PDB file of C-alpha atoms in Angstrom:
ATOM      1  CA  UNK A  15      34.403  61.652 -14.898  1.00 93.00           C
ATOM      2  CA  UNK A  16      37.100  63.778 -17.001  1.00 95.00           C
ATOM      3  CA  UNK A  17      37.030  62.270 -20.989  1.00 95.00           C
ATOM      4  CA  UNK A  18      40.838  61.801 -20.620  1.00 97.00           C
ATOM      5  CA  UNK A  19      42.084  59.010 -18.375  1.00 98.00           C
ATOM      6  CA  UNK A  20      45.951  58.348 -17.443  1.00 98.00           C
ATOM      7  CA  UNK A  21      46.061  54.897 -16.699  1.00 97.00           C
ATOM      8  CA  UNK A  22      49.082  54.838 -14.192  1.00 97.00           C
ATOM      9  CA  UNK A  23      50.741  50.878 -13.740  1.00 94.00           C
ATOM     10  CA  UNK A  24      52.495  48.859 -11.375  1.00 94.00           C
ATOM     11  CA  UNK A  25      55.207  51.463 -10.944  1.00 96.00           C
ATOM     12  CA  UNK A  26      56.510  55.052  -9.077  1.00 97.00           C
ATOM     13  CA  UNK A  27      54.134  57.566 -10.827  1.00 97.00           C
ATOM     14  CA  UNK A  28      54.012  61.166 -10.026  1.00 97.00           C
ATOM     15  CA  UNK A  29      50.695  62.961 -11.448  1.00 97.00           C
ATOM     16  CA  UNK A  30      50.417  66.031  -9.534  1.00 97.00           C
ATOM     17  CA  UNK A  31      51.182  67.996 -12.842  1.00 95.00           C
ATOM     18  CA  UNK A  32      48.412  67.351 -14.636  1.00 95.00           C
ATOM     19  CA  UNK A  33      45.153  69.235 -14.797  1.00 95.00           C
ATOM     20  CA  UNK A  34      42.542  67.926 -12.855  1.00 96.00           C
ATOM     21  CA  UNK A  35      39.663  69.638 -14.624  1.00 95.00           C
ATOM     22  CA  UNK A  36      41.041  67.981 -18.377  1.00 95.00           C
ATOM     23  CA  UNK A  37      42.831  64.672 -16.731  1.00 97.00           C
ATOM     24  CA  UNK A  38      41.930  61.613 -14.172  1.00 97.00           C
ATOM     25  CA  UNK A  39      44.011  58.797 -13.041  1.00 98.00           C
ATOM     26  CA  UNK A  40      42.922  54.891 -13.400  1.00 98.00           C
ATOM     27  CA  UNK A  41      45.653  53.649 -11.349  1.00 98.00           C
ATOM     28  CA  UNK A  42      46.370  49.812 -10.827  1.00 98.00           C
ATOM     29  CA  UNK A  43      45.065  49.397  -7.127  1.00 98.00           C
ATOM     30  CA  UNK A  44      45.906  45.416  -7.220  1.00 98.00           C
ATOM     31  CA  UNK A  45      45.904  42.054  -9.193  1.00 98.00           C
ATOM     32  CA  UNK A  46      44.036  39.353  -8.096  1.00 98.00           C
ATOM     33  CA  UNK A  47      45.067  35.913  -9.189  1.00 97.00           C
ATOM     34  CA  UNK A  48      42.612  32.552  -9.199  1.00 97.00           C
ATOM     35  CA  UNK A  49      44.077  29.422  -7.847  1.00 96.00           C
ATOM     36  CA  UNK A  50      42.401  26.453  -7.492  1.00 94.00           C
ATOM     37  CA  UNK A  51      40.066  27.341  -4.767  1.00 94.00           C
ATOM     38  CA  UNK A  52      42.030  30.178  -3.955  1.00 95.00           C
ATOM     39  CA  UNK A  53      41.621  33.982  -4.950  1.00 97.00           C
ATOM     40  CA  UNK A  54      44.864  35.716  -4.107  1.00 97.00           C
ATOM     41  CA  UNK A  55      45.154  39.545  -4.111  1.00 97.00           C
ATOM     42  CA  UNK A  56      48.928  41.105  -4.245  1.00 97.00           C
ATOM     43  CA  UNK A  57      48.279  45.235  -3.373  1.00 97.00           C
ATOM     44  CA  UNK A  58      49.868  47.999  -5.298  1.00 97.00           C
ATOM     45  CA  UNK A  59      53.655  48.334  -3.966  1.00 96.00           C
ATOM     46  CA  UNK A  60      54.173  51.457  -5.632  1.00 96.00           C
ATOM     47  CA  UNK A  61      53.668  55.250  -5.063  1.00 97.00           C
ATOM     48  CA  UNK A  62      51.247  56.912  -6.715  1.00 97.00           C
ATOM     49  CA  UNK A  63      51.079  60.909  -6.577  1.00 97.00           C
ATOM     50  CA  UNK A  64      48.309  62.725  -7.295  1.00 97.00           C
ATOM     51  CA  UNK A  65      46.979  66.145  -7.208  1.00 95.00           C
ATOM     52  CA  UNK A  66      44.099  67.325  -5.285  1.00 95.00           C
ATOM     53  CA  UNK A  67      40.880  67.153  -6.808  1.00 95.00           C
ATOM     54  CA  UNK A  68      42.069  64.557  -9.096  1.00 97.00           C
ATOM     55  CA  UNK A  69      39.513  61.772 -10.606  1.00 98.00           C
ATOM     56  CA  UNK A  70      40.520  58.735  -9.641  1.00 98.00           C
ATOM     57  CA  UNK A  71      39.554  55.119 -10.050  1.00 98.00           C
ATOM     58  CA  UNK A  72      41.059  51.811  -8.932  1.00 98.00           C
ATOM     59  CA  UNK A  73      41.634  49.168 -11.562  1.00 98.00           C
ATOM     60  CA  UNK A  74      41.913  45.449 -10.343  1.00 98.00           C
ATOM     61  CA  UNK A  75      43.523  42.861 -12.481  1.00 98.00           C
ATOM     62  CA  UNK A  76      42.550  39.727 -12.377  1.00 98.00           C
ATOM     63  CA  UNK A  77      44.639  36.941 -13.820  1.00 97.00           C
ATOM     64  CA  UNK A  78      44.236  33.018 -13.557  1.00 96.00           C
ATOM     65  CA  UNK A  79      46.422  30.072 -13.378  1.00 89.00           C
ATOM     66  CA  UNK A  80      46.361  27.912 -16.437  1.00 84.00           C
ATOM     67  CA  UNK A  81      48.103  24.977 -15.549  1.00 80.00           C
ATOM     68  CA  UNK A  82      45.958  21.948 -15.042  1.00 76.00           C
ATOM     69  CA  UNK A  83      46.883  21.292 -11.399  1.00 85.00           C
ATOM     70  CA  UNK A  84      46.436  25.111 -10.573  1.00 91.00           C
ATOM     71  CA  UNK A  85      43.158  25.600 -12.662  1.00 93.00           C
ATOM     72  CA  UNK A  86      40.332  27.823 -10.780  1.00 95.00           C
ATOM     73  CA  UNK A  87      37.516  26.018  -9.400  1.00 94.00           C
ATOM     74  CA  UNK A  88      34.947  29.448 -10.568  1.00 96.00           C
ATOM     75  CA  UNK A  89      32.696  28.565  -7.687  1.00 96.00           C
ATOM     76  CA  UNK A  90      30.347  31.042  -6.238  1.00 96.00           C
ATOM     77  CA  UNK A  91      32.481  31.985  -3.409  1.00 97.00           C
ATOM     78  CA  UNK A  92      34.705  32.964  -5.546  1.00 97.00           C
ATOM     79  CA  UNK A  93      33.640  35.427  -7.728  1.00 98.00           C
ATOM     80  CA  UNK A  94      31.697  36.894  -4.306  1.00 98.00           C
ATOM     81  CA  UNK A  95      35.406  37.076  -2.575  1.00 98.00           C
ATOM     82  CA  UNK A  96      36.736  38.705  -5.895  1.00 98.00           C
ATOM     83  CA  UNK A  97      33.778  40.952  -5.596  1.00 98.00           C
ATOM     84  CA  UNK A  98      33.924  41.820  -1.964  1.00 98.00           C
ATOM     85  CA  UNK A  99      38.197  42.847  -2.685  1.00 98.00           C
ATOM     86  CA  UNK A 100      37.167  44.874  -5.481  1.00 98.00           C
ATOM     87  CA  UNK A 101      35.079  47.135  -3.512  1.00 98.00           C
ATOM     88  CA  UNK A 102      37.395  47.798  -0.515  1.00 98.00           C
ATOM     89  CA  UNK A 103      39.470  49.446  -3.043  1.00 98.00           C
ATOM     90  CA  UNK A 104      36.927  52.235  -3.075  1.00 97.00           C
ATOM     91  CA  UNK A 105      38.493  52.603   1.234  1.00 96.00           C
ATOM     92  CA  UNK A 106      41.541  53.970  -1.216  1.00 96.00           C
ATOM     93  CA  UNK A 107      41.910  57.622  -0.515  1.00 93.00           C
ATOM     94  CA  UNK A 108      40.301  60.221  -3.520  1.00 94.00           C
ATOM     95  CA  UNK A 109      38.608  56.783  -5.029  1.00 98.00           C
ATOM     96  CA  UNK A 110      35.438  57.292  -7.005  1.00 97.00           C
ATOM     97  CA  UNK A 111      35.146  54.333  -9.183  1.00 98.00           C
ATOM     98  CA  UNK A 112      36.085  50.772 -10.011  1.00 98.00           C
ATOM     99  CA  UNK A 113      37.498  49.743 -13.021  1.00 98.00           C
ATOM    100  CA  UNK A 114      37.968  45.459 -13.355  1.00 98.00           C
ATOM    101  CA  UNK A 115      40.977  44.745 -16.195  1.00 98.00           C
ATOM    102  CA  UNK A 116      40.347  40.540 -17.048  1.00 97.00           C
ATOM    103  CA  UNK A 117      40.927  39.145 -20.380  1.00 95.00           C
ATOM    104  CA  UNK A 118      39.403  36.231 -19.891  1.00 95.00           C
ATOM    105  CA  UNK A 119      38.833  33.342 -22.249  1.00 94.00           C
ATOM    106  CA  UNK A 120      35.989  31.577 -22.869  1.00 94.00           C
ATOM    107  CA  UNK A 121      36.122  29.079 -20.593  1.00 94.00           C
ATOM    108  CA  UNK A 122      36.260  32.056 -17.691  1.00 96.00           C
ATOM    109  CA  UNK A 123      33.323  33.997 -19.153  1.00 96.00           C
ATOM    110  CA  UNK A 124      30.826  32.544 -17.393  1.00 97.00           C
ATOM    111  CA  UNK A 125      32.497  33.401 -13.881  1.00 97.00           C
ATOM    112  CA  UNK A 126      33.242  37.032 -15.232  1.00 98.00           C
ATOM    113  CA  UNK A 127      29.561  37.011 -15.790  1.00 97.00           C
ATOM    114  CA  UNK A 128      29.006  36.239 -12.114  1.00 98.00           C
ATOM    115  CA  UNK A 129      31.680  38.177 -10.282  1.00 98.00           C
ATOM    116  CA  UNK A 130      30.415  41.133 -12.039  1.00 98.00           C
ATOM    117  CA  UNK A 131      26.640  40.970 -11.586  1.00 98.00           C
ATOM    118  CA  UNK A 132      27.485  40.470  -7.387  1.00 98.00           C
ATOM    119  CA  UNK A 133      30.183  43.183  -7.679  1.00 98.00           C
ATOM    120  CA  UNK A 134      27.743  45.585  -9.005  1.00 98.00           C
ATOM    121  CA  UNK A 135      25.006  44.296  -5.912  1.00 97.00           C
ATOM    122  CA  UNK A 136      28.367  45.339  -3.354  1.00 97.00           C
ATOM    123  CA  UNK A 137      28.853  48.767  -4.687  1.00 97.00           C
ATOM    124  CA  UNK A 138      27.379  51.540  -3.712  1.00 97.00           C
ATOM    125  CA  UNK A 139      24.521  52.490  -6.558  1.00 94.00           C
ATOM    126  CA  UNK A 140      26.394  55.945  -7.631  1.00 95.00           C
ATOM    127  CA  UNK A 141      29.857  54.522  -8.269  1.00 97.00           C
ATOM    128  CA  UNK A 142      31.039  54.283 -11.797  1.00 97.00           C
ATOM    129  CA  UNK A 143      32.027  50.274 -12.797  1.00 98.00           C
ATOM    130  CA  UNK A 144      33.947  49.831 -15.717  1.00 98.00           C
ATOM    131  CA  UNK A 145      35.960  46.846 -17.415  1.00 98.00           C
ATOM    132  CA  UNK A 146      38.692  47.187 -19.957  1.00 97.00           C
ATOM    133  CA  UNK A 147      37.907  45.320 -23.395  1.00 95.00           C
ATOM    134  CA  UNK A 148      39.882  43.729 -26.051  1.00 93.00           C
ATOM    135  CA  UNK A 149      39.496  45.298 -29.126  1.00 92.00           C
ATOM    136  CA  UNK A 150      38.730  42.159 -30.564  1.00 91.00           C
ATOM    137  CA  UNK A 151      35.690  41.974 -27.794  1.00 93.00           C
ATOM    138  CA  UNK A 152      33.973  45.091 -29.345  1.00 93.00           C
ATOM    139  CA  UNK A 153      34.383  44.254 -33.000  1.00 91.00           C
ATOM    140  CA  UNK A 154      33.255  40.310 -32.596  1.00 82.00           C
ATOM    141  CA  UNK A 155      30.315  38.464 -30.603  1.00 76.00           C
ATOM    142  CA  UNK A 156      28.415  40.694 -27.907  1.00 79.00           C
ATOM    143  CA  UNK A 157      29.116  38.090 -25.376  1.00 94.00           C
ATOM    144  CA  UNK A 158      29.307  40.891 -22.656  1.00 96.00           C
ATOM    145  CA  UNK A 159      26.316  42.899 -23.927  1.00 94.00           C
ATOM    146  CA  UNK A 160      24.500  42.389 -20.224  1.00 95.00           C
ATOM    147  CA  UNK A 161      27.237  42.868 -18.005  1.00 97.00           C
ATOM    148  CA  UNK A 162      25.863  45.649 -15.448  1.00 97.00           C
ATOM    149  CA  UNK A 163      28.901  48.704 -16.386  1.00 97.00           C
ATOM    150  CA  UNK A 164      29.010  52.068 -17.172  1.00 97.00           C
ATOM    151  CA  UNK A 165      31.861  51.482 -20.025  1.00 96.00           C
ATOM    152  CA  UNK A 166      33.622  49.001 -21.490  1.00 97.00           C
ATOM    153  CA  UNK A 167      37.056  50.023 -22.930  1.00 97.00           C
ATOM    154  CA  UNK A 168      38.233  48.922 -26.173  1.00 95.00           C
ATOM    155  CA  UNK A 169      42.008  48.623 -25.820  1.00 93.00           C
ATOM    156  CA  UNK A 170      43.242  49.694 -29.140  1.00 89.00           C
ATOM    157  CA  UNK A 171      46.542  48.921 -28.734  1.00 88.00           C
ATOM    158  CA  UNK A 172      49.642  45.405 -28.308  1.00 83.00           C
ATOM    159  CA  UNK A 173      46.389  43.933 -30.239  1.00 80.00           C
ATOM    160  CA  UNK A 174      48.914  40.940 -31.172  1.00 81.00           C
ATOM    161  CA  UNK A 175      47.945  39.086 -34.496  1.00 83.00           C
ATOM    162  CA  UNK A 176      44.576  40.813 -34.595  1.00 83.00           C
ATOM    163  CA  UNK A 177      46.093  44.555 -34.945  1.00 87.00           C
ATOM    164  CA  UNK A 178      46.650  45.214 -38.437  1.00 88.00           C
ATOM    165  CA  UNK A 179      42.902  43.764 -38.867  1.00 89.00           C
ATOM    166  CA  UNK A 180      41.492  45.745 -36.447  1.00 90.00           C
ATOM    167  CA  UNK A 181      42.749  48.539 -37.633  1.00 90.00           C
ATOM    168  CA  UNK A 182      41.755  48.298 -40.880  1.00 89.00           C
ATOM    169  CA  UNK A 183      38.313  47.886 -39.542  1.00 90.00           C
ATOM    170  CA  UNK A 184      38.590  51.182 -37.556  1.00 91.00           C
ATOM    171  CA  UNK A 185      40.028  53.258 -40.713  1.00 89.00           C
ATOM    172  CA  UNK A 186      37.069  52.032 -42.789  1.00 90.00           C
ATOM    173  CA  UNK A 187      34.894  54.404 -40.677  1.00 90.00           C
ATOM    174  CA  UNK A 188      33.669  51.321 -38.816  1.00 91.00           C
ATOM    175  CA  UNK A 189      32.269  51.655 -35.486  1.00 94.00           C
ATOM    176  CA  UNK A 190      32.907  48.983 -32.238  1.00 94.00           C
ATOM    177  CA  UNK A 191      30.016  46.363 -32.786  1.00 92.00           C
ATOM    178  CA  UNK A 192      29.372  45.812 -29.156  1.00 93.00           C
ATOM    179  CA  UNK A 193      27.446  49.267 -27.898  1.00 94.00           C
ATOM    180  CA  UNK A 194      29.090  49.020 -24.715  1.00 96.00           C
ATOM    181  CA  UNK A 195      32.525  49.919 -26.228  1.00 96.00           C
ATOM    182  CA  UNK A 196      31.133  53.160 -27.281  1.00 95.00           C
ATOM    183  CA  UNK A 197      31.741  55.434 -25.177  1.00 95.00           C
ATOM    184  CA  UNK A 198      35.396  55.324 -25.150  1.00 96.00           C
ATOM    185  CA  UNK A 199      38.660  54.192 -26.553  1.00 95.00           C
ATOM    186  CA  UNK A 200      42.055  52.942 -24.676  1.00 95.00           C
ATOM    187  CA  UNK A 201      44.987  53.654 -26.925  1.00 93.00           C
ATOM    188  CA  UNK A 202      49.088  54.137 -26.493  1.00 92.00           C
ATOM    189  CA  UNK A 203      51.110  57.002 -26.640  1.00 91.00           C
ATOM    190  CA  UNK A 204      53.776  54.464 -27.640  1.00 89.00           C
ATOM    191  CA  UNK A 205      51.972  52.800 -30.467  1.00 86.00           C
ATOM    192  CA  UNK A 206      50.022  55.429 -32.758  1.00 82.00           C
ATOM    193  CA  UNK A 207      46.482  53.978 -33.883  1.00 84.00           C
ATOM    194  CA  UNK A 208      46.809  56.029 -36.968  1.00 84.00           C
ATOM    195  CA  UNK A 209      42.480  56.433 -37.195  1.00 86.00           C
ATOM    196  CA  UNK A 210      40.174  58.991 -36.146  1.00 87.00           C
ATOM    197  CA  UNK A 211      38.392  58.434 -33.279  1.00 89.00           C
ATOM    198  CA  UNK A 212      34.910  58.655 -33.024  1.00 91.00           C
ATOM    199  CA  UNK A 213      33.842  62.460 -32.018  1.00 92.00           C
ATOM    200  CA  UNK A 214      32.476  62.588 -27.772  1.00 94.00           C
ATOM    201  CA  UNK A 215      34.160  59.749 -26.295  1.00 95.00           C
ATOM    202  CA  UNK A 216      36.405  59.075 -23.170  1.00 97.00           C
ATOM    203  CA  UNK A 217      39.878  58.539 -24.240  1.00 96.00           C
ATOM    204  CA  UNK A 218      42.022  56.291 -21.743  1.00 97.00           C
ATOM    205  CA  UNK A 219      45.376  56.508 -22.348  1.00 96.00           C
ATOM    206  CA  UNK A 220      48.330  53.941 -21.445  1.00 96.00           C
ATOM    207  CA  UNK A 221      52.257  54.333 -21.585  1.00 94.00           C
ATOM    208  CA  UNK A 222      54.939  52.160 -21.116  1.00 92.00           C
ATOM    209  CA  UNK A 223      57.028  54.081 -18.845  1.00 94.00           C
ATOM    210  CA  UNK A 224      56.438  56.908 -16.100  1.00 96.00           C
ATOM    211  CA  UNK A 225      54.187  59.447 -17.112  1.00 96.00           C
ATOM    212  CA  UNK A 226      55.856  62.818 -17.438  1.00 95.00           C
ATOM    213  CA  UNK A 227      54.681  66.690 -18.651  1.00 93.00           C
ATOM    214  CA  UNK A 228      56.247  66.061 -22.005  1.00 92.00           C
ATOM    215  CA  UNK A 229      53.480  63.275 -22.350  1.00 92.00           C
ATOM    216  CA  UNK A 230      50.347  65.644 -22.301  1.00 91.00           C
ATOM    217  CA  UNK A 231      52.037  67.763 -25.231  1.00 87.00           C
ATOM    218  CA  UNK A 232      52.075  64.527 -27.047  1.00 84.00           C
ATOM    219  CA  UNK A 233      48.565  63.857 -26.365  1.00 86.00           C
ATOM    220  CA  UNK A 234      47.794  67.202 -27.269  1.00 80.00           C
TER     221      UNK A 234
END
């Protein structure tokens, strides 16, 4: 896996400039949202052009309904259904890893917990599994320290009311508490994190609009 990651969103992106030996692609493959009993999966609508050779691996958000009448159930079948979706996306052409994007509060932990452990059963035992992380995640309780992945990825970046906090915490030389955040950062090219990062790490990188060459100067 390259140690720079384009994450490419719900919209038209056209990668074939980058470098494949430098640059891979997490593109969002589909969002799966929890209703009631249901688990309902909406497929990415748009293009996505790549290079050949390129790294690539599938992010699935998951999102939940909220309301009380639409709350999840989080029963076994379930998170094995969520599970079972998340690895056809490997069927994706040039796919060689899973990436699961859930911010999930407390109350959904336990199900995360669950779909995770059975998703890592489904996949095939070389394929990378990794989960995007709030910041906040890797600088507060390990409540994720046994979840079976390869990375977790502290999103440094639209960290809300906890930004300026976090990062102070990162400019004080501090380190993510939670070892699983270690191996990489997620940061903006919109919203400068202003700290050093830590020396050997994967650097995931996310942008508000299409990517385009002028972007990798800027990274640069």
């Amino acid at each position: 896996m390259p140690t720079k990651i384009l994450w490419a969103w719900e919209r038209p992106e056209d990668l074939r400039f980058i470098d494949t030996k430098q640059y891979g692609v997490a593109f969002l493959a589909q969002t799966i949202t929890l209703e009631t009993d249901n688990v309902l999966p909406k497929p990415r609508r748009q293009p996505l052009e790549t290079a050949p050779g390129t790294y690539i691996i599938a992010v699935t958000r998951i999102e939940t309904k909220k309301g009380s009448a639409e709350r999840p159930t989080f029963t076994p079948e379930m998170a094995t259904k969520v599970a079972s979706l998340v690895k056809n996306t490997l069927e994706l052409p040039n796919v060689k890893g899973v990436q699961i994007d859930f911010d999930a509060v407390v109350s959904e932990r336990s199900f995360y917990r669950s779909m995770m452990k059975e998703l890592k059963k489904q996949l095939p035992p070389e394929t990378p599994l990794t989960m995007t992380s709030l910041a906040s995640w890797c600088t507060g309780d390990a409540w994720f320290n046994d979840f079976p992945v390869d990375e977790a990825v502290p999103m440094a970046f639209q960290m809300g009311a906890d930004d300026e906090k976090i990062k102070n915490y990162l400019r004080n030389g501090n380190d993510w508490n939670e070892t699983l955040c270690r191996g990489s950062y997620g940061i903006s090219v919109d919203e400068p994190l202003g700290v050093e990062l830590k020396p050997n790490r994967r650097v995931y990188y996310f942008s508000n609009s299409a990517w385009k060459s002028a972007d990798i100067e800027r990274i640069r």
